[in-house]
Amino acid sequence: MSAKEIDDDWGEELEIEPLDELETVEEQAAWAPPEEKPGEVAKRVVSDAEAGWRLDLFLAAKFPQYSRVLIRKVIQAPDGVDVDGKHGKPSFRLKPGSVVSFKLVEPPRESPIPEDIPLDVLYEDDDLAVVNKPADMVVHPARGHWSGTLVGALANRFAGQLSSNRGPARPGIVHRLDRDTSGAIIVAKNDLAHARLAALFEEKRIQKEYFAIVLGTINADREIVDMPIGHHPKYRVKMAIAPNDPEAKPAQTYFETLERFRGFSTVRCLPKTGRTHQIRLHLAHLGCPILCDKLYGGRSTITFDEIAGKHDRSPQAREDETTEPIPALARQALHARKITFEHPTTGETLEIEAPIPHDLQQTLDALRLYRALDK
């Protein structure tokens, strides 16, 4: 069995392997041979249950102290990893009885600095938590965003209680949301729960529901967009609909129109896959980009005056104003509203809902006031 973890940094689904045969985190730690140190070559034999696993995922399961990114770098090094004496690629599929040799490296010490940032915890138990991530918060530290991250807030709120599957820089992180996307995100509190949650993601047994406000009126009540997504040929930060790109990945999103206004709509979004910027791209493909999505919609803010239709006043009237127009929204109007999944330990079905945040609600109220179709 394999499992996938969604990671916007890679623009793909990163797979990991659950350790179902290990009943507790303590058993998982005790299973690893002792006294293995950086610089030594550690060997692992592929069991029948692990046949068909990718090489990178096998190593990620056997050496949870390393992040998947670091493991891939070691595999790609000339003398980092071999399978039965031969060099293998990260995607190499393993056979039962094969011996995998892995040259241990010093794990990076990149533990996040705990930050006292308030968190809206929607659900919590011994294995996991579901947090309502605010907009304008990066999930984990990266270039240009070393503080104010969700990881820093989690390290403060759940000190010593987070999974280590993704390495010291991303404790507890099972999946991600874009910086400007708010809403429900699952956090794993131990490695076994993390692996099982990731397996649920791969098996498409975790359902994520998003709420979006879009520009334009969607004619269909329901729509399925099935268009592959690849990297943009010119702009590094963008993805693109790429039906002719052999490297593009399949992507499907189900949309349901909730309300229509003059020039706007609200939409329920159910992604069937987890590609980078998938919902944003698919809505733009329908001709209705997400409101205030600068990357795919062209602008990042909208004011109450614009919603009310006052943006077309004369230049003289605008010059006479003594105050700046009040922004109704200054980030993409996308919210992870609900997440439904099977608890990794109890098997109970959890349905966790994140309330619509204030900025989206006030925008929606303004649309109902000024943009209703009967006005």
mmCIF file of C-alpha atoms in Angstrom:
data_model
loop_
_atom_site.group_PDB
_atom_site.id
_atom_site.type_symbol
_atom_site.label_atom_id
_atom_site.label_comp_id
_atom_site.label_asym_id
_atom_site.label_seq_id
_atom_site.Cartn_x
_atom_site.Cartn_y
_atom_site.Cartn_z
ATOM 1 C CA MET A 1 0.000 0.000 0.000
ATOM 2 C CA SER A 2 1.238 3.496 -0.690
ATOM 3 C CA ALA A 3 0.034 6.928 0.318
ATOM 4 C CA LYS A 4 0.359 10.416 -1.081
ATOM 5 C CA GLU A 5 0.998 13.719 0.525
ATOM 6 C CA ILE A 6 0.011 16.932 -1.164
ATOM 7 C CA ASP A 7 2.771 19.478 -1.358
ATOM 8 C CA ASP A 8 2.493 22.709 -3.324
ATOM 9 C CA ASP A 9 6.281 23.171 -3.290
ATOM 10 C CA TRP A 10 6.686 20.285 -5.711
ATOM 11 C CA GLY A 11 3.545 20.883 -7.720
ATOM 12 C CA GLU A 12 2.722 17.194 -7.438
ATOM 13 C CA GLU A 13 1.530 14.575 -5.022
ATOM 14 C CA LEU A 14 4.389 13.249 -2.920
ATOM 15 C CA GLU A 15 3.839 9.672 -1.854
ATOM 16 C CA ILE A 16 4.630 8.139 1.517
ATOM 17 C CA GLU A 17 4.188 4.671 2.895
ATOM 18 C CA PRO A 18 2.036 3.808 5.903
ATOM 19 C CA LEU A 19 3.487 1.456 8.523
ATOM 20 C CA ASP A 20 0.320 -0.511 9.248
ATOM 21 C CA GLU A 21 2.216 -3.472 10.679
ATOM 22 C CA LEU A 22 3.594 -1.310 13.509
ATOM 23 C CA GLU A 23 1.012 -0.835 16.202
ATOM 24 C CA THR A 24 2.587 2.096 18.036
ATOM 25 C CA VAL A 25 5.143 4.824 17.468
ATOM 26 C CA GLU A 26 7.275 3.195 20.178
ATOM 27 C CA GLU A 27 7.266 -0.110 18.261
ATOM 28 C CA GLN A 28 8.207 1.766 15.095
ATOM 29 C CA ALA A 29 11.210 3.340 16.820
ATOM 30 C CA ALA A 30 12.250 0.028 18.414
ATOM 31 C CA TRP A 31 12.087 -1.775 15.059
ATOM 32 C CA ALA A 32 14.962 0.204 13.531
ATOM 33 C CA PRO A 33 18.424 -1.328 14.092
ATOM 34 C CA PRO A 34 20.358 0.549 16.817
ATOM 35 C CA GLU A 35 23.636 2.402 16.588
ATOM 36 C CA GLU A 36 23.265 3.577 13.005
ATOM 37 C CA LYS A 37 25.160 6.813 12.561
ATOM 38 C CA PRO A 38 25.663 9.352 9.757
ATOM 39 C CA GLY A 39 28.327 8.163 7.334
ATOM 40 C CA GLU A 40 27.438 4.491 7.750
ATOM 41 C CA VAL A 41 25.583 2.403 5.175
ATOM 42 C CA ALA A 42 22.290 1.071 6.506
ATOM 43 C CA LYS A 43 20.662 -1.912 4.807
ATOM 44 C CA ARG A 44 16.991 -2.871 4.674
ATOM 45 C CA VAL A 45 15.390 -5.930 3.098
ATOM 46 C CA VAL A 46 12.153 -5.480 1.153
ATOM 47 C CA SER A 47 9.377 -7.645 2.591
ATOM 48 C CA ASP A 48 6.559 -9.239 0.600
ATOM 49 C CA ALA A 49 4.187 -6.566 1.927
ATOM 50 C CA GLU A 50 6.512 -3.851 0.615
ATOM 51 C CA ALA A 51 6.812 -5.244 -2.908
ATOM 52 C CA GLY A 52 5.995 -2.599 -5.498
ATOM 53 C CA TRP A 53 6.797 0.336 -3.230
ATOM 54 C CA ARG A 54 8.754 3.203 -4.728
ATOM 55 C CA LEU A 55 12.356 3.415 -3.572
ATOM 56 C CA ASP A 56 11.988 6.935 -2.135
ATOM 57 C CA LEU A 57 8.841 5.977 -0.225
ATOM 58 C CA PHE A 58 10.378 2.804 1.137
ATOM 59 C CA LEU A 59 13.298 4.807 2.520
ATOM 60 C CA ALA A 60 10.957 7.476 3.900
ATOM 61 C CA ALA A 61 9.127 4.766 5.856
ATOM 62 C CA LYS A 62 12.326 3.130 7.104
ATOM 63 C CA PHE A 63 14.113 6.367 8.004
ATOM 64 C CA PRO A 64 11.463 8.786 9.322
ATOM 65 C CA GLN A 65 14.154 11.099 10.680
ATOM 66 C CA TYR A 66 14.754 12.303 7.106
ATOM 67 C CA SER A 67 12.400 14.433 5.013
ATOM 68 C CA ARG A 68 11.302 13.110 1.636
ATOM 69 C CA VAL A 69 13.127 15.970 -0.071
ATOM 70 C CA LEU A 70 16.421 14.989 1.594
ATOM 71 C CA ILE A 71 15.898 11.302 0.772
ATOM 72 C CA ARG A 72 15.440 12.127 -2.898
ATOM 73 C CA LYS A 73 18.679 14.130 -2.872
ATOM 74 C CA VAL A 74 20.559 11.194 -1.337
ATOM 75 C CA ILE A 75 19.087 8.782 -3.934
ATOM 76 C CA GLN A 76 20.172 11.089 -6.743
ATOM 77 C CA ALA A 77 23.752 11.265 -5.405
ATOM 78 C CA PRO A 78 26.133 8.826 -7.174
ATOM 79 C CA ASP A 79 26.920 6.729 -4.079
ATOM 80 C CA GLY A 80 23.902 7.498 -1.866
ATOM 81 C CA VAL A 81 21.570 4.542 -2.436
ATOM 82 C CA ASP A 82 21.637 1.228 -4.285
ATOM 83 C CA VAL A 83 19.247 -1.690 -4.696
ATOM 84 C CA ASP A 84 20.947 -5.102 -4.919
ATOM 85 C CA GLY A 85 24.162 -3.284 -5.799
ATOM 86 C CA LYS A 86 22.656 -1.132 -8.551
ATOM 87 C CA HIS A 87 21.819 2.563 -8.489
ATOM 88 C CA GLY A 88 18.075 3.279 -8.570
ATOM 89 C CA LYS A 89 15.874 6.280 -9.252
ATOM 90 C CA PRO A 90 13.424 7.620 -6.628
ATOM 91 C CA SER A 91 10.519 6.072 -8.565
ATOM 92 C CA PHE A 92 12.146 2.621 -8.868
ATOM 93 C CA ARG A 93 9.671 -0.118 -7.841
ATOM 94 C CA LEU A 94 11.069 -2.620 -5.354
ATOM 95 C CA LYS A 95 10.886 -6.426 -5.443
ATOM 96 C CA PRO A 96 10.516 -8.672 -2.387
ATOM 97 C CA GLY A 97 13.851 -9.810 -1.000
ATOM 98 C CA SER A 98 15.806 -6.906 -2.520
ATOM 99 C CA VAL A 99 18.442 -5.325 -0.305
ATOM 100 C CA VAL A 100 18.379 -1.535 -0.193
ATOM 101 C CA SER A 101 21.597 0.157 0.954
ATOM 102 C CA PHE A 102 21.275 3.717 2.181
ATOM 103 C CA LYS A 103 24.241 5.918 3.114
ATOM 104 C CA LEU A 104 23.133 7.808 6.201
ATOM 105 C CA VAL A 105 23.644 11.554 6.272
ATOM 106 C CA GLU A 106 23.415 14.066 9.081
ATOM 107 C CA PRO A 107 19.773 15.160 9.402
ATOM 108 C CA PRO A 108 19.359 18.912 8.981
ATOM 109 C CA ARG A 109 18.600 20.795 12.165
ATOM 110 C CA GLU A 110 15.824 23.008 10.939
ATOM 111 C CA SER A 111 13.310 22.745 13.729
ATOM 112 C CA PRO A 112 10.849 25.643 13.597
ATOM 113 C CA ILE A 113 10.975 28.393 16.175
ATOM 114 C CA PRO A 114 7.764 28.287 18.223
ATOM 115 C CA GLU A 115 5.726 31.460 17.835
ATOM 116 C CA ASP A 116 2.881 32.567 20.071
ATOM 117 C CA ILE A 117 0.322 32.918 17.296
ATOM 118 C CA PRO A 118 -3.315 32.189 18.212
ATOM 119 C CA LEU A 119 -4.780 29.141 16.495
ATOM 120 C CA ASP A 120 -8.419 28.288 15.855
ATOM 121 C CA VAL A 121 -8.417 24.565 16.678
ATOM 122 C CA LEU A 122 -11.576 22.999 15.273
ATOM 123 C CA TYR A 123 -10.892 19.462 16.539
ATOM 124 C CA GLU A 124 -8.216 17.762 18.645
ATOM 125 C CA ASP A 125 -7.438 14.351 20.134
ATOM 126 C CA ASP A 126 -4.298 12.332 20.914
ATOM 127 C CA ASP A 127 -3.603 11.535 17.244
ATOM 128 C CA LEU A 128 -4.483 14.633 15.276
ATOM 129 C CA ALA A 129 -5.892 18.128 15.211
ATOM 130 C CA VAL A 130 -7.794 20.100 12.597
ATOM 131 C CA VAL A 131 -6.903 23.786 12.496
ATOM 132 C CA ASN A 132 -8.709 26.649 10.773
ATOM 133 C CA LYS A 133 -5.778 28.296 8.995
ATOM 134 C CA PRO A 134 -6.252 32.034 8.470
ATOM 135 C CA ALA A 135 -5.565 33.695 5.149
ATOM 136 C CA ASP A 136 -2.154 35.314 4.621
ATOM 137 C CA MET A 137 -0.394 32.572 6.589
ATOM 138 C CA VAL A 138 2.262 30.377 4.975
ATOM 139 C CA VAL A 139 2.129 26.768 6.133
ATOM 140 C CA HIS A 140 5.857 26.293 6.743
ATOM 141 C CA PRO A 141 8.949 28.513 6.631
ATOM 142 C CA ALA A 142 10.331 29.265 3.187
ATOM 143 C CA ARG A 143 12.301 31.977 1.453
ATOM 144 C CA GLY A 144 10.756 35.324 2.327
ATOM 145 C CA HIS A 145 8.477 33.796 4.989
ATOM 146 C CA TRP A 146 10.617 32.686 7.910
ATOM 147 C CA SER A 147 8.198 33.811 10.612
ATOM 148 C CA GLY A 148 4.458 33.954 11.134
ATOM 149 C CA THR A 149 3.963 30.465 9.695
ATOM 150 C CA LEU A 150 1.489 27.777 10.647
ATOM 151 C CA VAL A 151 4.385 25.485 11.596
ATOM 152 C CA GLY A 152 5.680 28.086 14.064
ATOM 153 C CA ALA A 153 2.230 28.416 15.603
ATOM 154 C CA LEU A 154 1.833 24.626 15.783
ATOM 155 C CA ALA A 155 5.246 24.221 17.443
ATOM 156 C CA ASN A 156 4.073 26.599 20.159
ATOM 157 C CA ARG A 157 0.554 25.194 20.576
ATOM 158 C CA PHE A 158 1.450 21.479 20.336
ATOM 159 C CA ALA A 159 5.039 21.481 21.636
ATOM 160 C CA GLY A 160 6.507 17.981 21.468
ATOM 161 C CA GLN A 161 3.245 16.464 20.166
ATOM 162 C CA LEU A 162 3.717 16.626 16.378
ATOM 163 C CA SER A 163 4.680 13.954 13.858
ATOM 164 C CA SER A 164 8.181 13.960 12.386
ATOM 165 C CA ASN A 165 7.451 12.196 9.068
ATOM 166 C CA ARG A 166 8.237 15.296 7.035
ATOM 167 C CA GLY A 167 11.423 16.099 8.869
ATOM 168 C CA PRO A 168 12.182 18.695 11.535
ATOM 169 C CA ALA A 169 11.180 21.671 9.387
ATOM 170 C CA ARG A 170 7.554 20.555 8.903
ATOM 171 C CA PRO A 171 6.349 18.818 12.068
ATOM 172 C CA GLY A 172 2.762 17.614 11.880
ATOM 173 C CA ILE A 173 2.169 18.753 8.291
ATOM 174 C CA VAL A 174 0.173 16.189 6.301
ATOM 175 C CA HIS A 175 -1.108 18.427 3.485
ATOM 176 C CA ARG A 176 -1.071 22.100 2.588
ATOM 177 C CA LEU A 177 -3.130 25.124 1.693
ATOM 178 C CA ASP A 178 -1.963 28.099 -0.348
ATOM 179 C CA ARG A 179 -0.919 31.124 1.642
ATOM 180 C CA ASP A 180 -4.078 33.102 0.837
ATOM 181 C CA THR A 181 -6.438 30.139 1.156
ATOM 182 C CA SER A 182 -8.090 29.887 4.560
ATOM 183 C CA GLY A 183 -9.750 26.920 6.188
ATOM 184 C CA ALA A 184 -9.455 23.408 7.574
ATOM 185 C CA ILE A 185 -6.092 21.659 7.574
ATOM 186 C CA ILE A 186 -5.234 18.355 9.291
ATOM 187 C CA VAL A 187 -2.235 18.164 11.630
ATOM 188 C CA ALA A 188 -0.758 14.784 12.703
ATOM 189 C CA LYS A 189 0.410 14.362 16.293
ATOM 190 C CA ASN A 190 2.417 11.172 15.815
ATOM 191 C CA ASP A 191 4.161 9.376 12.974
ATOM 192 C CA LEU A 192 1.780 6.430 12.755
ATOM 193 C CA ALA A 193 -1.280 8.687 12.513
ATOM 194 C CA HIS A 194 0.584 10.743 9.885
ATOM 195 C CA ALA A 195 1.283 7.682 7.731
ATOM 196 C CA ARG A 196 -2.291 6.444 7.971
ATOM 197 C CA LEU A 197 -3.714 9.871 7.137
ATOM 198 C CA ALA A 198 -1.427 10.048 4.126
ATOM 199 C CA ALA A 199 -2.711 6.629 3.045
ATOM 200 C CA LEU A 200 -6.259 7.980 3.233
ATOM 201 C CA PHE A 201 -5.237 10.865 0.984
ATOM 202 C CA GLU A 202 -3.812 8.482 -1.614
ATOM 203 C CA GLU A 203 -6.860 6.279 -1.512
ATOM 204 C CA LYS A 204 -9.016 9.391 -2.037
ATOM 205 C CA ARG A 205 -10.858 8.693 1.195
ATOM 206 C CA ILE A 206 -10.400 12.228 2.508
ATOM 207 C CA GLN A 207 -12.949 14.593 1.011
ATOM 208 C CA LYS A 208 -12.153 18.288 0.960
ATOM 209 C CA GLU A 209 -14.835 20.837 0.213
ATOM 210 C CA TYR A 210 -13.997 24.437 -0.683
ATOM 211 C CA PHE A 211 -16.080 27.590 -0.900
ATOM 212 C CA ALA A 212 -15.174 30.179 -3.542
ATOM 213 C CA ILE A 213 -16.433 33.521 -4.780
ATOM 214 C CA VAL A 214 -15.698 33.940 -8.481
ATOM 215 C CA LEU A 215 -15.852 36.641 -11.105
ATOM 216 C CA GLY A 216 -18.546 36.052 -13.682
ATOM 217 C CA THR A 217 -21.709 33.992 -13.725
ATOM 218 C CA ILE A 218 -21.417 30.233 -14.100
ATOM 219 C CA ASN A 219 -24.268 29.019 -16.272
ATOM 220 C CA ALA A 220 -24.269 25.371 -15.257
ATOM 221 C CA ASP A 221 -25.564 24.340 -11.846
ATOM 222 C CA ARG A 222 -22.967 21.554 -11.761
ATOM 223 C CA GLU A 223 -19.774 21.081 -13.704
ATOM 224 C CA ILE A 224 -16.836 18.685 -13.734
ATOM 225 C CA VAL A 225 -13.548 19.993 -15.093
ATOM 226 C CA ASP A 226 -11.151 17.244 -16.147
ATOM 227 C CA MET A 227 -8.048 19.022 -17.439
ATOM 228 C CA PRO A 228 -4.400 18.122 -16.760
ATOM 229 C CA ILE A 229 -2.145 20.579 -14.972
ATOM 230 C CA GLY A 230 1.534 21.224 -15.598
ATOM 231 C CA HIS A 231 4.101 23.918 -14.953
ATOM 232 C CA HIS A 232 3.664 27.191 -16.802
ATOM 233 C CA PRO A 233 6.153 27.401 -19.691
ATOM 234 C CA LYS A 234 7.203 30.981 -18.859
ATOM 235 C CA TYR A 235 6.341 31.881 -15.253
ATOM 236 C CA ARG A 236 7.860 29.792 -12.478
ATOM 237 C CA VAL A 237 5.232 30.678 -9.862
ATOM 238 C CA LYS A 238 2.307 29.679 -12.093
ATOM 239 C CA MET A 239 0.806 26.395 -13.148
ATOM 240 C CA ALA A 240 -1.129 25.914 -16.384
ATOM 241 C CA ILE A 241 -3.787 23.797 -18.060
ATOM 242 C CA ALA A 242 -1.563 21.650 -20.251
ATOM 243 C CA PRO A 243 -3.415 18.990 -22.290
ATOM 244 C CA ASN A 244 -0.457 18.566 -24.666
ATOM 245 C CA ASP A 245 2.273 18.409 -22.023
ATOM 246 C CA PRO A 246 3.430 14.811 -21.405
ATOM 247 C CA GLU A 247 4.643 15.872 -17.948
ATOM 248 C CA ALA A 248 1.245 17.317 -16.940
ATOM 249 C CA LYS A 249 -0.736 15.447 -14.309
ATOM 250 C CA PRO A 250 -4.427 14.512 -14.495
ATOM 251 C CA ALA A 251 -6.691 16.799 -12.470
ATOM 252 C CA GLN A 252 -10.427 16.688 -11.840
ATOM 253 C CA THR A 253 -12.638 19.107 -9.898
ATOM 254 C CA TYR A 254 -16.385 18.996 -9.306
ATOM 255 C CA PHE A 255 -18.120 22.377 -9.042
ATOM 256 C CA GLU A 256 -21.610 23.241 -7.838
ATOM 257 C CA THR A 257 -22.976 26.772 -8.212
ATOM 258 C CA LEU A 258 -24.466 28.001 -4.937
ATOM 259 C CA GLU A 259 -25.578 31.579 -5.708
ATOM 260 C CA ARG A 260 -25.480 33.833 -8.756
ATOM 261 C CA PHE A 261 -25.145 37.609 -8.722
ATOM 262 C CA ARG A 262 -24.647 40.250 -11.372
ATOM 263 C CA GLY A 263 -21.045 39.650 -12.379
ATOM 264 C CA PHE A 264 -20.238 37.175 -9.590
ATOM 265 C CA SER A 265 -21.047 33.665 -8.340
ATOM 266 C CA THR A 266 -20.371 31.528 -5.296
ATOM 267 C CA VAL A 267 -19.234 27.961 -5.856
ATOM 268 C CA ARG A 268 -18.837 24.725 -3.915
ATOM 269 C CA CYS A 269 -15.658 22.974 -5.038
ATOM 270 C CA LEU A 270 -14.768 19.298 -4.548
ATOM 271 C CA PRO A 271 -11.303 18.452 -5.893
ATOM 272 C CA LYS A 272 -10.883 14.814 -6.870
ATOM 273 C CA THR A 273 -7.113 15.162 -7.186
ATOM 274 C CA GLY A 274 -4.640 17.378 -5.339
ATOM 275 C CA ARG A 275 -2.626 19.314 -7.908
ATOM 276 C CA THR A 276 -0.994 22.642 -7.237
ATOM 277 C CA HIS A 277 -3.454 25.553 -7.761
ATOM 278 C CA GLN A 278 -5.987 23.067 -9.116
ATOM 279 C CA ILE A 279 -9.227 24.801 -8.087
ATOM 280 C CA ARG A 280 -7.891 28.206 -9.084
ATOM 281 C CA LEU A 281 -6.830 26.984 -12.523
ATOM 282 C CA HIS A 282 -9.984 25.018 -13.234
ATOM 283 C CA LEU A 283 -12.244 27.937 -12.335
ATOM 284 C CA ALA A 284 -10.163 30.252 -14.506
ATOM 285 C CA HIS A 285 -10.518 27.663 -17.290
ATOM 286 C CA LEU A 286 -14.303 27.997 -16.961
ATOM 287 C CA GLY A 287 -13.899 31.753 -17.499
ATOM 288 C CA CYS A 288 -14.718 32.516 -13.857
ATOM 289 C CA PRO A 289 -11.457 33.072 -11.938
ATOM 290 C CA ILE A 290 -11.554 33.284 -8.169
ATOM 291 C CA LEU A 291 -12.202 36.818 -6.947
ATOM 292 C CA CYS A 292 -8.967 38.640 -6.005
ATOM 293 C CA ASP A 293 -6.736 35.848 -7.286
ATOM 294 C CA LYS A 294 -4.009 38.027 -8.741
ATOM 295 C CA LEU A 295 -2.092 35.122 -10.254
ATOM 296 C CA TYR A 296 -4.963 33.804 -12.364
ATOM 297 C CA GLY A 297 -7.528 36.593 -12.203
ATOM 298 C CA GLY A 298 -5.374 39.681 -12.669
ATOM 299 C CA ARG A 299 -6.094 41.656 -9.483
ATOM 300 C CA SER A 300 -5.730 41.185 -5.743
ATOM 301 C CA THR A 301 -8.333 43.493 -4.160
ATOM 302 C CA ILE A 302 -11.910 44.671 -4.562
ATOM 303 C CA THR A 303 -13.605 47.543 -2.710
ATOM 304 C CA PHE A 304 -17.122 47.910 -1.399
ATOM 305 C CA ASP A 305 -17.597 50.772 -3.876
ATOM 306 C CA GLU A 306 -16.762 48.464 -6.772
ATOM 307 C CA ILE A 307 -19.202 45.835 -5.547
ATOM 308 C CA ALA A 308 -21.850 48.547 -5.185
ATOM 309 C CA GLY A 309 -21.184 49.714 -8.748
ATOM 310 C CA LYS A 310 -19.716 53.094 -7.787
ATOM 311 C CA HIS A 311 -16.376 52.582 -9.487
ATOM 312 C CA ASP A 312 -17.551 54.292 -12.669
ATOM 313 C CA ARG A 313 -17.964 57.752 -11.130
ATOM 314 C CA SER A 314 -16.413 60.783 -12.834
ATOM 315 C CA PRO A 315 -12.744 61.673 -12.209
ATOM 316 C CA GLN A 316 -13.855 64.913 -10.505
ATOM 317 C CA ALA A 317 -16.023 62.977 -8.046
ATOM 318 C CA ARG A 318 -13.129 60.710 -7.159
ATOM 319 C CA GLU A 319 -10.831 63.721 -6.631
ATOM 320 C CA ASP A 320 -13.326 65.240 -4.216
ATOM 321 C CA GLU A 321 -13.280 62.194 -1.940
ATOM 322 C CA THR A 322 -11.474 62.681 1.361
ATOM 323 C CA THR A 323 -10.943 58.990 2.151
ATOM 324 C CA GLU A 324 -9.627 55.998 0.286
ATOM 325 C CA PRO A 325 -12.183 53.397 -0.832
ATOM 326 C CA ILE A 326 -12.616 50.642 1.755
ATOM 327 C CA PRO A 327 -11.424 47.228 0.554
ATOM 328 C CA ALA A 328 -13.958 44.445 0.930
ATOM 329 C CA LEU A 329 -11.445 41.730 0.142
ATOM 330 C CA ALA A 330 -7.670 41.675 -0.269
ATOM 331 C CA ARG A 331 -6.914 37.991 -0.901
ATOM 332 C CA GLN A 332 -8.192 35.209 -3.092
ATOM 333 C CA ALA A 333 -11.756 34.243 -2.182
ATOM 334 C CA LEU A 334 -11.076 30.559 -1.541
ATOM 335 C CA HIS A 335 -11.805 28.789 1.749
ATOM 336 C CA ALA A 336 -11.353 25.115 2.737
ATOM 337 C CA ARG A 337 -14.784 24.891 4.291
ATOM 338 C CA LYS A 338 -15.080 21.235 5.242
ATOM 339 C CA ILE A 339 -12.946 18.118 5.506
ATOM 340 C CA THR A 340 -14.381 14.618 5.958
ATOM 341 C CA PHE A 341 -12.252 11.575 6.735
ATOM 342 C CA GLU A 342 -11.917 8.356 8.694
ATOM 343 C CA HIS A 343 -10.055 8.718 11.974
ATOM 344 C CA PRO A 344 -6.682 6.930 11.545
ATOM 345 C CA THR A 345 -7.016 5.083 14.865
ATOM 346 C CA THR A 346 -10.687 4.698 15.734
ATOM 347 C CA GLY A 347 -12.130 4.465 12.221
ATOM 348 C CA GLU A 348 -14.788 7.011 13.186
ATOM 349 C CA THR A 349 -15.952 9.294 10.371
ATOM 350 C CA LEU A 350 -15.054 12.885 11.193
ATOM 351 C CA GLU A 351 -16.649 15.834 9.407
ATOM 352 C CA ILE A 352 -14.977 19.067 10.443
ATOM 353 C CA GLU A 353 -16.259 22.406 9.178
ATOM 354 C CA ALA A 354 -14.435 25.729 9.218
ATOM 355 C CA PRO A 355 -16.801 28.725 9.382
ATOM 356 C CA ILE A 356 -16.702 31.231 6.535
ATOM 357 C CA PRO A 357 -14.172 33.898 7.619
ATOM 358 C CA HIS A 358 -15.175 37.511 8.152
ATOM 359 C CA ASP A 359 -13.629 38.934 4.984
ATOM 360 C CA LEU A 360 -15.415 36.441 2.731
ATOM 361 C CA GLN A 361 -18.674 36.820 4.645
ATOM 362 C CA GLN A 362 -18.669 40.607 4.349
ATOM 363 C CA THR A 363 -17.949 40.307 0.622
ATOM 364 C CA LEU A 364 -20.821 37.853 0.264
ATOM 365 C CA ASP A 365 -23.132 40.173 2.223
ATOM 366 C CA ALA A 366 -22.204 43.053 -0.073
ATOM 367 C CA LEU A 367 -22.931 40.934 -3.151
ATOM 368 C CA ARG A 368 -26.338 40.022 -1.764
ATOM 369 C CA LEU A 369 -27.036 43.668 -1.011
ATOM 370 C CA TYR A 370 -25.832 45.268 -4.250
ATOM 371 C CA ARG A 371 -25.551 42.501 -6.848
ATOM 372 C CA ALA A 372 -28.652 40.370 -6.434
ATOM 373 C CA LEU A 373 -30.105 39.342 -9.800
ATOM 374 C CA ASP A 374 -33.526 40.840 -8.966
ATOM 375 C CA LYS A 375 -32.044 44.314 -8.373
#
